[in-house]
Short mmCIF file of C-alpha atoms in Angstrom, two decimals:
data_model
loop_
_atom_site.label_atom_id
_atom_site.label_comp_id
_atom_site.label_asym_id
_atom_site.label_seq_id
_atom_site.Cartn_x
_atom_site.Cartn_y
_atom_site.Cartn_z
CA MET N 1 -12.67 19.00 -0.31
CA THR N 2 -12.98 17.42 -3.76
CA PRO N 3 -11.07 14.12 -4.08
CA PRO N 4 -8.68 13.70 -7.00
CA PRO N 5 -10.48 12.36 -10.11
CA PHE N 6 -10.05 8.75 -11.21
CA PRO N 7 -7.04 8.89 -13.55
CA ASN N 8 -7.48 7.81 -17.16
CA ALA N 9 -4.01 6.27 -16.83
CA LEU N 10 -5.47 3.58 -14.56
CA ARG N 11 -8.43 2.57 -16.70
CA ASP N 12 -8.48 -1.12 -17.64
CA GLN N 13 -5.93 -1.89 -14.90
CA GLN N 14 -6.63 -4.32 -12.08
CA LEU N 15 -5.06 -2.80 -8.98
CA VAL N 16 -5.01 -3.37 -5.26
CA VAL N 17 -3.76 -0.75 -2.80
CA VAL N 18 -2.40 -2.32 0.38
CA ASP N 19 -1.01 -1.34 3.77
CA VAL N 20 0.20 -3.63 6.55
CA GLU N 21 0.92 -2.99 10.21
CA GLY N 22 3.21 -5.24 12.26
CA ASN N 23 3.84 -6.48 15.77
CA GLY N 24 7.32 -4.91 16.03
CA GLN N 25 9.04 -8.29 16.37
CA ASN N 26 11.85 -9.70 14.23
CA PRO N 27 10.78 -11.25 11.96
CA PRO N 28 7.65 -9.11 11.87
CA GLU N 29 4.16 -10.56 11.82
CA ILE N 30 1.22 -8.79 10.20
CA ILE N 31 -1.36 -7.74 12.77
CA GLU N 32 -3.45 -5.54 10.49
CA ILE N 33 -3.82 -5.42 6.72
CA ALA N 34 -6.10 -3.35 4.53
CA ALA N 35 -6.69 -3.82 0.82
CA LEU N 36 -8.53 -1.67 -1.70
CA PRO N 37 -9.26 -3.50 -4.96
CA VAL N 38 -9.57 -0.98 -7.80
CA ASP N 39 -11.15 -1.72 -11.19
CA GLY N 40 -12.47 1.80 -11.82
CA PRO N 41 -13.79 4.81 -9.89
CA ILE N 42 -14.13 3.76 -6.27
CA SER N 43 -15.08 4.92 -2.77
CA ALA N 44 -13.67 4.13 0.68
CA GLU N 45 -16.58 1.70 1.19
CA ALA N 46 -14.61 -0.77 -0.95
CA LEU N 47 -11.83 -0.94 1.65
CA ARG N 48 -11.37 -4.33 3.27
CA SER N 49 -9.32 -4.90 6.41
CA TRP N 50 -8.38 -7.64 8.82
CA LEU N 51 -7.01 -7.62 12.36
CA ILE N 52 -4.82 -10.67 13.04
CA LYS N 53 -3.60 -12.24 16.26
CA PRO N 54 0.19 -12.81 15.97
CA HIS N 55 2.19 -15.66 17.47
CA GLN N 56 4.49 -13.15 19.20
CA PRO N 57 3.00 -10.23 21.15
CA VAL N 58 2.88 -6.68 19.88
CA THR N 59 5.78 -4.73 21.34
CA PRO N 60 4.89 -1.78 23.55
CA ILE N 61 6.93 0.64 21.47
CA VAL N 62 5.01 0.07 18.22
CA THR N 63 1.73 0.25 20.10
CA ARG N 64 2.76 3.54 21.69
CA LYS N 65 4.63 5.18 18.82
CA VAL N 66 3.12 3.73 15.64
CA HIS N 67 -0.37 2.30 15.28
CA GLY N 68 -1.87 2.10 18.78
CA ILE N 69 -2.97 -1.54 18.34
CA THR N 70 -2.64 -3.53 21.59
CA ASN N 71 -2.47 -7.23 22.36
CA VAL N 72 -5.89 -6.90 23.99
CA ASP N 73 -7.28 -5.56 20.69
CA LEU N 74 -6.06 -8.74 18.96
CA ALA N 75 -6.90 -11.30 21.63
CA ASP N 76 -10.02 -12.62 19.89
CA CYS N 77 -8.90 -12.07 16.29
CA PRO N 78 -8.13 -14.90 13.85
CA GLN N 79 -4.55 -15.96 13.24
CA TRP N 80 -2.91 -15.50 9.86
CA HIS N 81 -3.51 -19.03 8.61
CA GLU N 82 -7.24 -18.52 9.14
CA VAL N 83 -7.45 -15.48 6.83
CA ALA N 84 -4.51 -16.01 4.46
CA GLU N 85 -6.57 -17.63 1.69
CA GLU N 86 -9.17 -14.84 1.79
CA ILE N 87 -6.48 -12.13 1.66
CA ASP N 88 -4.62 -13.91 -1.12
CA SER N 89 -7.81 -14.02 -3.19
CA VAL N 90 -8.12 -10.22 -2.91
CA LEU N 91 -4.50 -9.66 -4.00
CA PHE N 92 -4.26 -12.38 -6.65
CA GLY N 93 -3.38 -11.21 -10.16
CA ARG N 94 -3.56 -7.50 -9.31
CA VAL N 95 -0.92 -4.77 -9.54
CA LEU N 96 0.06 -3.98 -5.95
CA ILE N 97 0.27 -0.33 -4.89
CA ALA N 98 1.64 0.84 -1.54
CA HIS N 99 3.55 3.70 0.04
CA ASN N 100 7.16 2.56 0.54
CA ALA N 101 6.10 -0.64 -1.18
CA VAL N 102 9.33 -2.52 -0.46
CA VAL N 103 7.98 -3.10 3.04
CA GLU N 104 4.67 -4.57 1.83
CA ARG N 105 6.48 -6.68 -0.79
CA ARG N 106 8.91 -8.11 1.77
CA VAL N 107 6.36 -8.87 4.47
CA LEU N 108 3.67 -10.22 2.13
CA ALA N 109 6.19 -12.46 0.36
CA VAL N 110 6.89 -14.14 3.70
CA HIS N 111 3.25 -14.43 4.72
CA LEU N 112 2.02 -15.50 1.24
CA PRO N 113 4.89 -17.54 -0.28
CA ASP N 114 2.95 -18.22 -3.51
CA TRP N 115 1.99 -14.57 -4.04
CA ASN N 116 3.46 -13.36 -7.33
CA PRO N 117 2.18 -9.89 -8.27
CA PRO N 118 2.45 -8.86 -11.93
CA LEU N 119 3.76 -5.43 -10.91
CA ILE N 120 4.38 -3.39 -7.75
CA LEU N 121 4.05 0.40 -7.77
CA ASP N 122 5.41 2.59 -5.00
CA THR N 123 3.73 5.94 -4.27
CA LEU N 124 6.88 7.03 -2.41
CA ARG N 125 8.95 6.68 -5.60
CA LEU N 126 6.21 8.39 -7.61
CA ALA N 127 5.99 11.31 -5.17
CA LYS N 128 9.74 11.91 -5.39
CA SER N 129 9.42 12.04 -9.16
CA VAL N 130 6.35 14.31 -9.39
CA TRP N 131 6.69 16.51 -6.29
CA GLN N 132 10.42 17.05 -6.31
CA GLY N 133 12.36 18.87 -3.61
CA LEU N 134 10.15 18.19 -0.58
CA GLU N 135 11.84 17.97 2.82
CA SER N 136 9.90 14.82 3.71
CA TYR N 137 8.09 12.14 1.74
CA SER N 138 6.41 10.53 4.71
CA LEU N 139 2.78 9.74 4.03
CA ASP N 140 1.46 12.31 6.50
CA LYS N 141 3.55 15.08 4.92
CA LEU N 142 2.37 14.09 1.44
CA ILE N 143 -1.24 14.14 2.62
CA GLU N 144 -0.66 17.73 3.71
CA ARG N 145 1.13 18.61 0.46
CA GLY N 146 -1.70 17.22 -1.62
CA GLN N 147 -4.44 18.49 0.72
CA LEU N 148 -5.93 15.00 0.60
CA ASP N 149 -9.12 14.23 2.49
CA ILE N 150 -8.67 10.89 4.27
CA ALA N 151 -11.63 11.17 6.64
CA ALA N 152 -13.59 8.54 4.71
CA ALA N 153 -11.13 5.86 5.85
CA GLY N 154 -12.51 6.16 9.38
CA GLN N 155 -9.19 5.60 11.15
CA CYS N 156 -6.09 7.56 12.18
CA TYR N 157 -2.61 7.72 10.68
CA HIS N 158 -0.64 4.46 10.73
CA ARG N 159 -3.75 2.32 10.79
CA ALA N 160 -4.05 0.13 7.72
CA ARG N 161 -7.37 1.45 6.35
CA TYR N 162 -6.22 5.06 6.74
CA ASP N 163 -2.82 4.50 5.10
CA THR N 164 -4.36 2.45 2.28
CA TRP N 165 -6.96 5.09 1.46
CA ALA N 166 -4.27 7.79 1.73
CA ALA N 167 -1.98 5.91 -0.69
CA TRP N 168 -4.85 5.64 -3.19
CA GLN N 169 -5.71 9.33 -2.93
CA LEU N 170 -2.03 10.17 -3.23
CA LEU N 171 -1.61 8.01 -6.34
CA CYS N 172 -4.52 9.78 -8.06
CA ALA N 173 -3.19 13.24 -7.12
CA LEU N 174 0.33 12.45 -8.34
CA ILE N 175 -0.88 11.09 -11.67
CA GLU N 176 -3.04 14.21 -12.13
CA ASP N 177 -0.23 16.63 -11.20
CA GLY N 178 2.35 14.74 -13.26
CA GLY N 179 0.10 14.42 -16.32
CA LEU N 180 1.11 10.77 -16.49
CA ASP N 181 -0.16 7.95 -18.67
CA TRP N 182 0.18 4.29 -17.62
CA SER N 183 3.69 3.90 -19.03
CA GLY N 184 4.75 7.07 -17.21
CA VAL N 185 3.33 5.74 -13.94
CA VAL N 186 5.20 2.45 -14.35
CA ALA N 187 8.47 4.19 -15.27
CA ALA N 188 8.31 6.46 -12.22
CA ALA N 189 6.74 4.19 -9.59
CA ALA N 190 7.63 0.55 -10.31
CA LEU N 191 10.05 -1.21 -8.00
CA SER N 192 13.36 -1.86 -9.74
CA GLU N 193 12.72 -5.48 -10.64
CA PHE N 194 9.52 -4.53 -12.45
CA ARG N 195 10.88 -1.59 -14.45
CA PRO N 196 11.15 -2.12 -18.19
CA SER N 197 14.67 -2.61 -19.47
CA PRO N 198 15.97 0.36 -21.49
CA GLU N 199 16.05 -0.01 -25.23
CA PRO N 200 19.54 -0.97 -26.39
CA GLY N 201 21.50 1.87 -27.93
CA GLY N 202 22.93 1.86 -31.41
CA GLY N 203 26.09 -0.07 -32.08
CA LEU N 204 27.53 -3.03 -33.81
CA TRP N 205 25.02 -5.92 -34.08
#
């Protein structure tokens, strides 16, 4: 299966595609994060990921129904404060891309209080704009819709590397199918606080 081509709309942009998995507690703690820095055409070998030992244990329900990560898997992993600076350096100054990005924004803002991305793009919003009328916009359904090949990620669904690579492949496919340039991508995919304000209409000045 041929992967979607690198979109011209993304040239000269500094991006990072991210996915996080949590421990199921409230407030949630990140137990796995993957990041794909993108400065041009790229392969899955550029994926970076971290497993993190939380303060509170992983709940059985998220292990069983979501990502499959157990407390035993994390027993010898570093805690967040040991990897936070390294992760922040990968994200710093880059446009963040994620599927259902409000989750990544909310969780990362708590874990990295000084993190201030220039822009956040949501592939869920973009999919609803480009592939209208689907019954579901879950990532697995969009992978099927786009016939995306995620095998290179080397993990299963709801693991951070898999979901990050899937979000990147999805972004490329949506830009291709939508015939979008950079401004079109931002208009369709940016979270509300990053969307450009509409030009004022005519009237009395």
